[in-house]
CSV table of C-alpha atoms and ligand atoms in Angstrom, one decimal:
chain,number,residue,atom,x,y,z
A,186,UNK,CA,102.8,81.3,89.9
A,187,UNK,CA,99.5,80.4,91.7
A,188,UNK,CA,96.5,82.2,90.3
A,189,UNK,CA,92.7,82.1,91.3
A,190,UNK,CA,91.6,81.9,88.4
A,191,UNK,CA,87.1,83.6,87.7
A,192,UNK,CA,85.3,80.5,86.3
A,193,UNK,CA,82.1,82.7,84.7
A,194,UNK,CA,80.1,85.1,85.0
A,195,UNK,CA,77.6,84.7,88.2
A,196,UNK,CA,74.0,85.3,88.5
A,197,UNK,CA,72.5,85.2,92.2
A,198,UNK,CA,75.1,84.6,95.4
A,199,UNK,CA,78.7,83.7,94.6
A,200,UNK,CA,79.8,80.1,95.3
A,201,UNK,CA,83.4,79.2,95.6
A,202,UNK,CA,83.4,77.3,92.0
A,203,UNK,CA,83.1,80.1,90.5
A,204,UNK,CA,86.6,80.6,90.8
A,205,UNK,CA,89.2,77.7,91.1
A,206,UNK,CA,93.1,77.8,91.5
A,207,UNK,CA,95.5,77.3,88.6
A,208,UNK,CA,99.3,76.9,89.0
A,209,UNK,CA,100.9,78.6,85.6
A,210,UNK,CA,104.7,77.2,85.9
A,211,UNK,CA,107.6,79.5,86.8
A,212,UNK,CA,107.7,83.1,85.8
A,213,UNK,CA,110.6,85.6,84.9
A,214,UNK,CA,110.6,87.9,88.6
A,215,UNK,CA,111.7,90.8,85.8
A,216,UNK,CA,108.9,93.6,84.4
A,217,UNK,CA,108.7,92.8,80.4
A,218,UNK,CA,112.0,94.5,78.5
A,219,UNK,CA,110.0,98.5,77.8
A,220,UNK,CA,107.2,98.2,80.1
A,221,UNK,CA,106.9,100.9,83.0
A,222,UNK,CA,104.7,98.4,85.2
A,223,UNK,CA,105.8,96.8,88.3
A,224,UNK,CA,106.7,93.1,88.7
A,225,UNK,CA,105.1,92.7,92.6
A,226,UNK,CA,105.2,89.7,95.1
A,227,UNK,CA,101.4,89.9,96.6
A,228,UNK,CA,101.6,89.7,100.5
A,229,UNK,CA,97.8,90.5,101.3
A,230,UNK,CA,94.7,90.5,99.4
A,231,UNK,CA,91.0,92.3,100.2
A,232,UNK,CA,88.2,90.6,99.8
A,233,UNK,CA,85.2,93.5,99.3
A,234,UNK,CA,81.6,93.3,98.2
A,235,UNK,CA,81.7,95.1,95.5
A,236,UNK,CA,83.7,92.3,93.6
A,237,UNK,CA,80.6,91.0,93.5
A,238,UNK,CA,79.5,93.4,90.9
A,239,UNK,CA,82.5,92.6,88.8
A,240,UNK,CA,81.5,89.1,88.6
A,241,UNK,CA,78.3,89.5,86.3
A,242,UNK,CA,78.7,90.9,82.5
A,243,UNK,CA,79.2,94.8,82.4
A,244,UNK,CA,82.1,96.8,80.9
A,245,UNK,CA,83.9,96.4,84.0
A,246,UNK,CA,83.5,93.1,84.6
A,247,UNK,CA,85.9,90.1,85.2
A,248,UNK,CA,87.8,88.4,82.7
A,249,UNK,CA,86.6,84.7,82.6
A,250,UNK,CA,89.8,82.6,82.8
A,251,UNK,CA,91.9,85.3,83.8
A,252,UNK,CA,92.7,85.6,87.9
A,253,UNK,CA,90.6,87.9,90.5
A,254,UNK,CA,91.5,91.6,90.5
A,255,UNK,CA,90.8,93.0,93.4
A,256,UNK,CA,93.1,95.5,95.9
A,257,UNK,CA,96.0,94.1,97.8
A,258,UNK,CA,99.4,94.8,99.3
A,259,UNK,CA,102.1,94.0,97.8
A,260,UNK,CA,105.6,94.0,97.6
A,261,UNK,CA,107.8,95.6,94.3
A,262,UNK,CA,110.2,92.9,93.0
A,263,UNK,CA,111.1,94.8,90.2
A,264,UNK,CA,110.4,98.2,88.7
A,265,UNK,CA,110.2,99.5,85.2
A,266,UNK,CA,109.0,103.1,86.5
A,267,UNK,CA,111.2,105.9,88.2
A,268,UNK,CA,108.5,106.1,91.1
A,269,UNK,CA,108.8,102.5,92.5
A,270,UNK,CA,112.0,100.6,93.3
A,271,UNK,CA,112.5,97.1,94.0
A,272,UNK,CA,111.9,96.5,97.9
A,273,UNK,CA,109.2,99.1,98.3
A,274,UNK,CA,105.6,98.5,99.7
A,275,UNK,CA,102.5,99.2,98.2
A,276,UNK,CA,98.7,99.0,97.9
A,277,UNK,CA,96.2,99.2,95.3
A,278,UNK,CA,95.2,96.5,92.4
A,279,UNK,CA,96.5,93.9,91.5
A,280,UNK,CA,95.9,90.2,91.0
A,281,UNK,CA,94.7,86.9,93.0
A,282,UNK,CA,97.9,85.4,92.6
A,283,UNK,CA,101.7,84.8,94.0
A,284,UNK,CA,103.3,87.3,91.8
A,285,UNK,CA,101.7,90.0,89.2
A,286,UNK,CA,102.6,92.6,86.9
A,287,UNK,CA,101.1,95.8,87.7
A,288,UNK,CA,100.4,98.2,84.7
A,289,UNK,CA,98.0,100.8,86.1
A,290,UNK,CA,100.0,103.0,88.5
A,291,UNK,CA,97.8,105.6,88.6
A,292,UNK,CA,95.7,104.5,92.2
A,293,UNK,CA,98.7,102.7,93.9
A,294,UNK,CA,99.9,104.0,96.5
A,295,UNK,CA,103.3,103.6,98.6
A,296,UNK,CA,103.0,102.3,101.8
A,297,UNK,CA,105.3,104.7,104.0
A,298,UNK,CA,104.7,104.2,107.0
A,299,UNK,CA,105.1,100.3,108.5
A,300,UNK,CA,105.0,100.8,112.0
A,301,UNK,CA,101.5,99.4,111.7
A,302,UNK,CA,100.4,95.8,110.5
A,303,UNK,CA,100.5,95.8,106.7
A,304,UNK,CA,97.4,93.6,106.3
A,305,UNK,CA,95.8,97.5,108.0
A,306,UNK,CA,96.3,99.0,103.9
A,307,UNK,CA,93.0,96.5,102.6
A,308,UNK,CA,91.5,97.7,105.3
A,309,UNK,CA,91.7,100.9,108.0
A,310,UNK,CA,94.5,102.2,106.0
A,311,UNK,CA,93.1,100.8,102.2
A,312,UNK,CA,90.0,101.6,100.4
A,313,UNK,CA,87.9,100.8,102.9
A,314,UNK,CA,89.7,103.3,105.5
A,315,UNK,CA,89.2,106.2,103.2
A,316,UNK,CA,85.7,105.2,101.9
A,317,UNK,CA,84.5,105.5,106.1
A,318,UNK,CA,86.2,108.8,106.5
A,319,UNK,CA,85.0,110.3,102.8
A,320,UNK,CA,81.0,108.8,103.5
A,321,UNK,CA,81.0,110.0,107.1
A,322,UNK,CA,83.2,113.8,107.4
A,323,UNK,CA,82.5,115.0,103.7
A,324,UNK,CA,78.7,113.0,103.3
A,325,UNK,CA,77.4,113.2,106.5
A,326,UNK,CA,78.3,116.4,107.7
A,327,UNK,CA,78.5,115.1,111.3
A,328,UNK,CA,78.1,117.2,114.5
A,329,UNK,CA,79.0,116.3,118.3
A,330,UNK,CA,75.7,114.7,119.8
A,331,UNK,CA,73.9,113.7,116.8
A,332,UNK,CA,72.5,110.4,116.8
A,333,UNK,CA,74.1,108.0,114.4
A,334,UNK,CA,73.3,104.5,112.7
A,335,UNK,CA,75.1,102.3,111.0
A,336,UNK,CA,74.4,98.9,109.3
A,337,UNK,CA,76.8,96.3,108.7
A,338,UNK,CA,78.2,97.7,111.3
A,339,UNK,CA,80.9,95.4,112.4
A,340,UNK,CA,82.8,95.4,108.7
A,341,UNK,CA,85.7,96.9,107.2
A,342,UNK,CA,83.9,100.3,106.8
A,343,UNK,CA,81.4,100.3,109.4
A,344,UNK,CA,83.7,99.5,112.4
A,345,UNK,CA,85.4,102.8,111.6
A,346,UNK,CA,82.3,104.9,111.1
A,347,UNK,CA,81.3,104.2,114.2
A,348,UNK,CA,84.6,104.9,116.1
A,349,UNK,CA,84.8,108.4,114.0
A,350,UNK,CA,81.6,109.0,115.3
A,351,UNK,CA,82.0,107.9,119.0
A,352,UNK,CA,85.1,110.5,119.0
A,353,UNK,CA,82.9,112.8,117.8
A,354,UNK,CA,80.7,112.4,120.8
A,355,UNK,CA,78.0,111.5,118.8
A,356,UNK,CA,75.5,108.5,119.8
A,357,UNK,CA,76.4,105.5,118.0
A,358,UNK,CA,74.2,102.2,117.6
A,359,UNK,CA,75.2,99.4,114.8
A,360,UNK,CA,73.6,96.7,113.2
A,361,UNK,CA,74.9,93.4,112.4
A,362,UNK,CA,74.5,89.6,111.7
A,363,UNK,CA,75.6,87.4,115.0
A,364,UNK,CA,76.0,87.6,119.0
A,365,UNK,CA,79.5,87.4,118.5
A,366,UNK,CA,79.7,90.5,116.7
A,367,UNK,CA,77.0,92.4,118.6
A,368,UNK,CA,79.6,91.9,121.8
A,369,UNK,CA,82.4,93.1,119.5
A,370,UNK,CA,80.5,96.3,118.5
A,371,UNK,CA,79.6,96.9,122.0
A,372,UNK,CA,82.6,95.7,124.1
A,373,UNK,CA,85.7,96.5,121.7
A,374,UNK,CA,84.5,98.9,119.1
A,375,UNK,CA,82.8,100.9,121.8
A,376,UNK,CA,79.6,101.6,120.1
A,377,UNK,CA,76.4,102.8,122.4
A,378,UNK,CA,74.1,100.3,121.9
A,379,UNK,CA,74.1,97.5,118.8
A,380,UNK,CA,71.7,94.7,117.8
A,381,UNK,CA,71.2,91.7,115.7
A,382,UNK,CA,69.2,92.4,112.8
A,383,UNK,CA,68.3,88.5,112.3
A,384,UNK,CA,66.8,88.5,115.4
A,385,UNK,CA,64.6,91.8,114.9
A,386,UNK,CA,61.1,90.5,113.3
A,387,UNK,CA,60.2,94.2,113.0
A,388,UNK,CA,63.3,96.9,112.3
A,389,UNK,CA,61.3,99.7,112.6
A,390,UNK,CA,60.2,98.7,116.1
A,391,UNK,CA,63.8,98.1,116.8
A,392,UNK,CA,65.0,101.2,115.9
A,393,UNK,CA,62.8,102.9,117.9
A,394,UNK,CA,64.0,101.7,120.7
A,395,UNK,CA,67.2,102.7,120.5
A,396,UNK,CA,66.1,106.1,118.6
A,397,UNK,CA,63.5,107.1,120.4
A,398,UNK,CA,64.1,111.0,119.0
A,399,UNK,CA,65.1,109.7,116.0
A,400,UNK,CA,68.4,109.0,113.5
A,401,UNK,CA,70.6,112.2,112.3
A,402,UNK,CA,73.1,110.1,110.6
A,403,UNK,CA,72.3,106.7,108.9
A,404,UNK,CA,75.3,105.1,107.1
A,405,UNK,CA,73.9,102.7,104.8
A,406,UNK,CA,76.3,99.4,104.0
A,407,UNK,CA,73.3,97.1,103.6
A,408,UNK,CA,70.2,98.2,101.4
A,409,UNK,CA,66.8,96.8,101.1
A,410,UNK,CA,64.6,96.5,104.4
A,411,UNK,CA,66.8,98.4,106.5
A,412,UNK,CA,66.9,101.6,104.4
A,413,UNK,CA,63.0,101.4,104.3
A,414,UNK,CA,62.6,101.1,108.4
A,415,UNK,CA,65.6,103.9,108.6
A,416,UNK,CA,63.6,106.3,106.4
A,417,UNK,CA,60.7,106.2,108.9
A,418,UNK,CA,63.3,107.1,111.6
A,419,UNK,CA,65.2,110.3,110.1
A,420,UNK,CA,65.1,113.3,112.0
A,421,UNK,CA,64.5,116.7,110.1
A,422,UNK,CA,67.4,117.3,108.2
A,423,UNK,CA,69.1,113.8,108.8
A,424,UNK,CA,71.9,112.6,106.5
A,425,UNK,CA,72.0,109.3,104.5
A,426,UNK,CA,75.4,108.9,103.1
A,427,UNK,CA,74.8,105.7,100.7
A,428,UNK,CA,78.0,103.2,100.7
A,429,UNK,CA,76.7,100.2,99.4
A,430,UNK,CA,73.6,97.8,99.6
A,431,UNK,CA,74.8,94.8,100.2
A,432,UNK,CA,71.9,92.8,101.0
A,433,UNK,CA,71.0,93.5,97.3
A,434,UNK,CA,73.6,92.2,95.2
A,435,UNK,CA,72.9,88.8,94.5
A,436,UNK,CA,69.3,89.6,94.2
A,437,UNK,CA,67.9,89.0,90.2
A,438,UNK,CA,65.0,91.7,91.1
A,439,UNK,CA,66.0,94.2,93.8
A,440,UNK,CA,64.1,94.8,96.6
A,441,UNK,CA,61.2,97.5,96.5
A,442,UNK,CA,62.0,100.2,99.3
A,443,UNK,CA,58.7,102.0,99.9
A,444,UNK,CA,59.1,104.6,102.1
A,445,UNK,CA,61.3,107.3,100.3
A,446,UNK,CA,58.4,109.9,100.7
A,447,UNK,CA,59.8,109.9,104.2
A,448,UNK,CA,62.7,111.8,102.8
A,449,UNK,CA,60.4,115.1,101.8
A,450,UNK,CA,58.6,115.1,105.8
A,451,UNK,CA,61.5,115.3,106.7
A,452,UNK,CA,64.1,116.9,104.2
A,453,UNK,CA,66.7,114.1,104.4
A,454,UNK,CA,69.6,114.5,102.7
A,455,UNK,CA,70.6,111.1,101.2
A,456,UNK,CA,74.0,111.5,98.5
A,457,UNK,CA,75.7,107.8,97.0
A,458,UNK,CA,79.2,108.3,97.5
A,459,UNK,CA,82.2,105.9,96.1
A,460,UNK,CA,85.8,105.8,97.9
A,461,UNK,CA,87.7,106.9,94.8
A,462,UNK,CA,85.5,110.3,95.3
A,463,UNK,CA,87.7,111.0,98.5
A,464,UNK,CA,91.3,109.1,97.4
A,465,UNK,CA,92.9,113.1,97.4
A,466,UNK,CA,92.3,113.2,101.1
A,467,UNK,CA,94.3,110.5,101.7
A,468,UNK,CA,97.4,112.0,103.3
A,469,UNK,CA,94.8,114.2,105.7
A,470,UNK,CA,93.1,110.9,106.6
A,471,UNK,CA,96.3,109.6,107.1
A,472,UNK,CA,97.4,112.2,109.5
A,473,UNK,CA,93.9,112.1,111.4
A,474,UNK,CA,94.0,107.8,111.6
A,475,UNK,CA,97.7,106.8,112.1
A,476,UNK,CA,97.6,109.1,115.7
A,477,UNK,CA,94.2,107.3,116.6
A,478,UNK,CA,95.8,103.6,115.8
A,479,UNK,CA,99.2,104.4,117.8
A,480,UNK,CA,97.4,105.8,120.9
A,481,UNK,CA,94.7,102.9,121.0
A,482,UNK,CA,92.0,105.1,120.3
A,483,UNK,CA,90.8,103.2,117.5
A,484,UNK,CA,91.0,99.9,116.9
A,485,UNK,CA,90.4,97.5,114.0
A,486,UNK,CA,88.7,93.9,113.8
A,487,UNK,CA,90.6,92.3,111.0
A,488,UNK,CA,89.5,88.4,110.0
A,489,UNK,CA,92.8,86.6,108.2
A,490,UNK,CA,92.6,83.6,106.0
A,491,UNK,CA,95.7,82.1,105.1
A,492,UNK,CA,96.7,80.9,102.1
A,493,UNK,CA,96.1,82.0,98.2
A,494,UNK,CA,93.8,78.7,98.1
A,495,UNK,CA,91.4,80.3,100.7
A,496,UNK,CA,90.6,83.2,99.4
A,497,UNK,CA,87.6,81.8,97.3
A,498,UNK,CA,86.1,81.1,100.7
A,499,UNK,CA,87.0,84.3,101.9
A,500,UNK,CA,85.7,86.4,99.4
A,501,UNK,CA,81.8,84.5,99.4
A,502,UNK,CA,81.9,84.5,102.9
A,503,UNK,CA,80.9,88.0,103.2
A,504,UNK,CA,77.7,87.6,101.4
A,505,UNK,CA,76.6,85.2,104.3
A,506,UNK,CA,78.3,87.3,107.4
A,507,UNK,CA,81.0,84.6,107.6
A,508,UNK,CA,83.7,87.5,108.4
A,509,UNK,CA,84.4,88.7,111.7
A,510,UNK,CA,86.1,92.6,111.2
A,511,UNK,CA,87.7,93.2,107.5
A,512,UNK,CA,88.4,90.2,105.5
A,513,UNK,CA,91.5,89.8,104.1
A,514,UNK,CA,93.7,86.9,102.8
A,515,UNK,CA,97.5,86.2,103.7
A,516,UNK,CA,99.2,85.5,100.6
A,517,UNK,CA,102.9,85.8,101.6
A,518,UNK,CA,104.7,87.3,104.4
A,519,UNK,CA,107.3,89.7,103.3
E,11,NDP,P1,82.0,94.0,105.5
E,11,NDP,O1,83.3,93.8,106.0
E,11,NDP,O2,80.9,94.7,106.3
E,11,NDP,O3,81.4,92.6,105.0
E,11,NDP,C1,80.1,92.4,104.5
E,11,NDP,C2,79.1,92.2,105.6
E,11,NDP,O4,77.8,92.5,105.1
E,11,NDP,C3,79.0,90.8,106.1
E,11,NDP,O5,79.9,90.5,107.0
E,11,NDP,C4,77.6,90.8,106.7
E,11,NDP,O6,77.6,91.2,108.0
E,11,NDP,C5,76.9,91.9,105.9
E,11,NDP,N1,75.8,91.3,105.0
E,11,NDP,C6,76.0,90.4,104.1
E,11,NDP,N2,74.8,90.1,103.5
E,11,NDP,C7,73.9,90.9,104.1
E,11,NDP,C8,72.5,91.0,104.0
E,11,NDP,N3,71.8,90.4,103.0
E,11,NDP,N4,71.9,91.9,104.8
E,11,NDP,C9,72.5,92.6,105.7
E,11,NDP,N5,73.9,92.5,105.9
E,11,NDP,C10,74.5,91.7,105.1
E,11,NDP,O7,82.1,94.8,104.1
E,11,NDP,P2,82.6,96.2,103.9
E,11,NDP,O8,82.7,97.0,105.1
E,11,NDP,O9,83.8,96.2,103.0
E,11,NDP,O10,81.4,96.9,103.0
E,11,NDP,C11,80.2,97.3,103.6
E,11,NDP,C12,79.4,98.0,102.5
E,11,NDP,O11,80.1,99.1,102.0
E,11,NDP,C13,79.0,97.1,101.3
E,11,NDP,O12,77.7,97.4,100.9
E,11,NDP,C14,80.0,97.6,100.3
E,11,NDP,O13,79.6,97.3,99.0
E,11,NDP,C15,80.1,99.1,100.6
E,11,NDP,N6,81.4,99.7,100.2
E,11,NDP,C16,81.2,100.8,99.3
E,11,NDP,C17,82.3,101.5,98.9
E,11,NDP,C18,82.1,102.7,98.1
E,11,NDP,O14,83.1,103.1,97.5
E,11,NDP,N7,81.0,103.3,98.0
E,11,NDP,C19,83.7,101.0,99.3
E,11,NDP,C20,83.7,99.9,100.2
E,11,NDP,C21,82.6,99.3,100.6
E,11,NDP,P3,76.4,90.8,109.1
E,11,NDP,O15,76.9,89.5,109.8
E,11,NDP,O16,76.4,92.0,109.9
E,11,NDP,O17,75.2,90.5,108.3
């Protein structure tokens, strides 16, 4: 069974020896004699910033010399539980290796419907799917017209903020890290207007010009700078629905964001929000997403390394804008 295996704990960015691969012999393919896990083949694994925060000392961090736990898709090779049978599909956590044994059933989910690619349940369909419906329907509070911005907006969760939005019929600019992905967000994703960030000296003069009345919505992936140019944008009664800060977490000292008196001018409403808040509207996002992806009305940038050995790669890549759409790794094929 090939593990990645979590070196140490990590201070500042992530380097790919903090983890290193391990083979760990043959294992029984049968859940332990009384236990009412599963015994699951891994097929895809996620690679998400917030694994970041599990790599420093916390209660929830890491185990050092145990693998990566992250979320995955998986297929059941044996069952110990009444719910799960051998042969069926699922996503939720599990381990950064060939084959693990599942224990915590209570957030995995059965994949039921496969008429989609199954790498789409660590991403559109996974975590980050329900994280971009839950921050921008329940958070944001989103009406046709408004004028919406979005940072990292070429990810996993971004990309679909912004398509919710343009179906909406809101204005939609994003935000991200490269040419390449600039064209993406235009061209592909169908986004308004986007630009580089790296290229902008001066973010609050850059979103000016393409909010010249101002931001209703801003969905906030990246933190720091950003947030402090936003707030000098917000419209009366804008939304900020907080998903992560991602420019902040391999900082020892976060960054100082100065202009939250902004927030009283103008009555912003900002509210933190994590996915796991929104996981019981999962069969409704289902039902509003799976129409959308069949009739080519959305679409979803995905960025596929291959191989267990490359998800160390992978997974520090996206603390440097390496991935291209929603990084995940291909463990196995089914
Ligand atoms: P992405 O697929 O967007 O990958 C991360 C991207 O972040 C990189 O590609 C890079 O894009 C950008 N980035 C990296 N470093 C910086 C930096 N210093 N400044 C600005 N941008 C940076 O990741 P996700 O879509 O999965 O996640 C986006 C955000 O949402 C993260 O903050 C994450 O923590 C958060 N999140 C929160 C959840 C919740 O439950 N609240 C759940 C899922 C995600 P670029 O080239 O554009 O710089």
């Amino acid at each position: 069974n090939k593990q990645v295996i979590f070196k140490d704990y990590v201070s500042g960015f992530p380097k790919e020896s903090d983890m290193y691969l391990k083979t760990n012999g043959t294992i029984k393919l049968k859940v332990p004699e009384g236990s009412n896990g599963l015994l699951v083949k891994n097929l895809y694994l996620s690679c998400d910033p917030y694994m970041r925060s599990r790599m420093k000392k916390s209660t929830d961090s890491l185990v050092p010399g145990s693998p990566i736990v992250g979320f995955g898709v998986a297929k059941v090779v044996d069952s110990g539980n009444p719910k799960f049978k051998k042969g069926d599909l699922v996503w939720g956590r599990t381990g950064w290796e060939e084959y693990s044994l599942i224990t915590d059933l209570q957030s995995l989910f059965k994949i039921e419907h496969t008429d989609v690619p199954l790498s789409y349940y660590t991403g559109i369909l996974g975590m980050p799917g329900i994280t971009a419906y839950g921050g921008f329907y329940e958070v944001c509070s989103p009406k046709k017209g408004e004028y919406v911005f979005i940072s990292a907006a070429s990810g996993a969760v971004g990309q679909l903020v912004g398509q919710f939005a343009k179906l909406l019929g809101c204005y939609v600019v994003g935000s991200a890290g490269s040419k390449e992905k600039v064209d993406l967000l235009k061209n592909k994703l169908k986004f308004d207007e986007a630009f580089n960030y790296k290229e902008e000296s001066d973010l609050d003069a850059a979103l000016k010009r393409y909010f010249p009345d101002g931001i209703d919505i801003y969905f906030e992936n990246v933190g720091g700078k950003m947030l402090d140019a936003v707030l000098l944008n917000m419209r009366t009664h804008g939304r900020i629905a907080v998903c992560g800060m991602i420019s902040q977490y391999n900082l020892e000292k976060p960054e100082g964001v100065y202009n939250l008196t902004h927030m009283i001018y103008k009555r912003v409403h900002m509210k933190a929000f994590v996915a796991f808040d929104y996981y019981h509207l999962y069969p409704k996002f289902l039902d509003l997403v799976l129409p959308h992806i069949a009739e080519g009305n959305i679409v979803y940038l995905e960025d596929i390394a291959e191989g267990l050995e490359s998800g160390p790669a992978a997974l520090v890549g996206l603390f440097s804008g390496l991935n291209v759409g929603k990084q995940v790794v291909l463990v196995a094929q089914e």
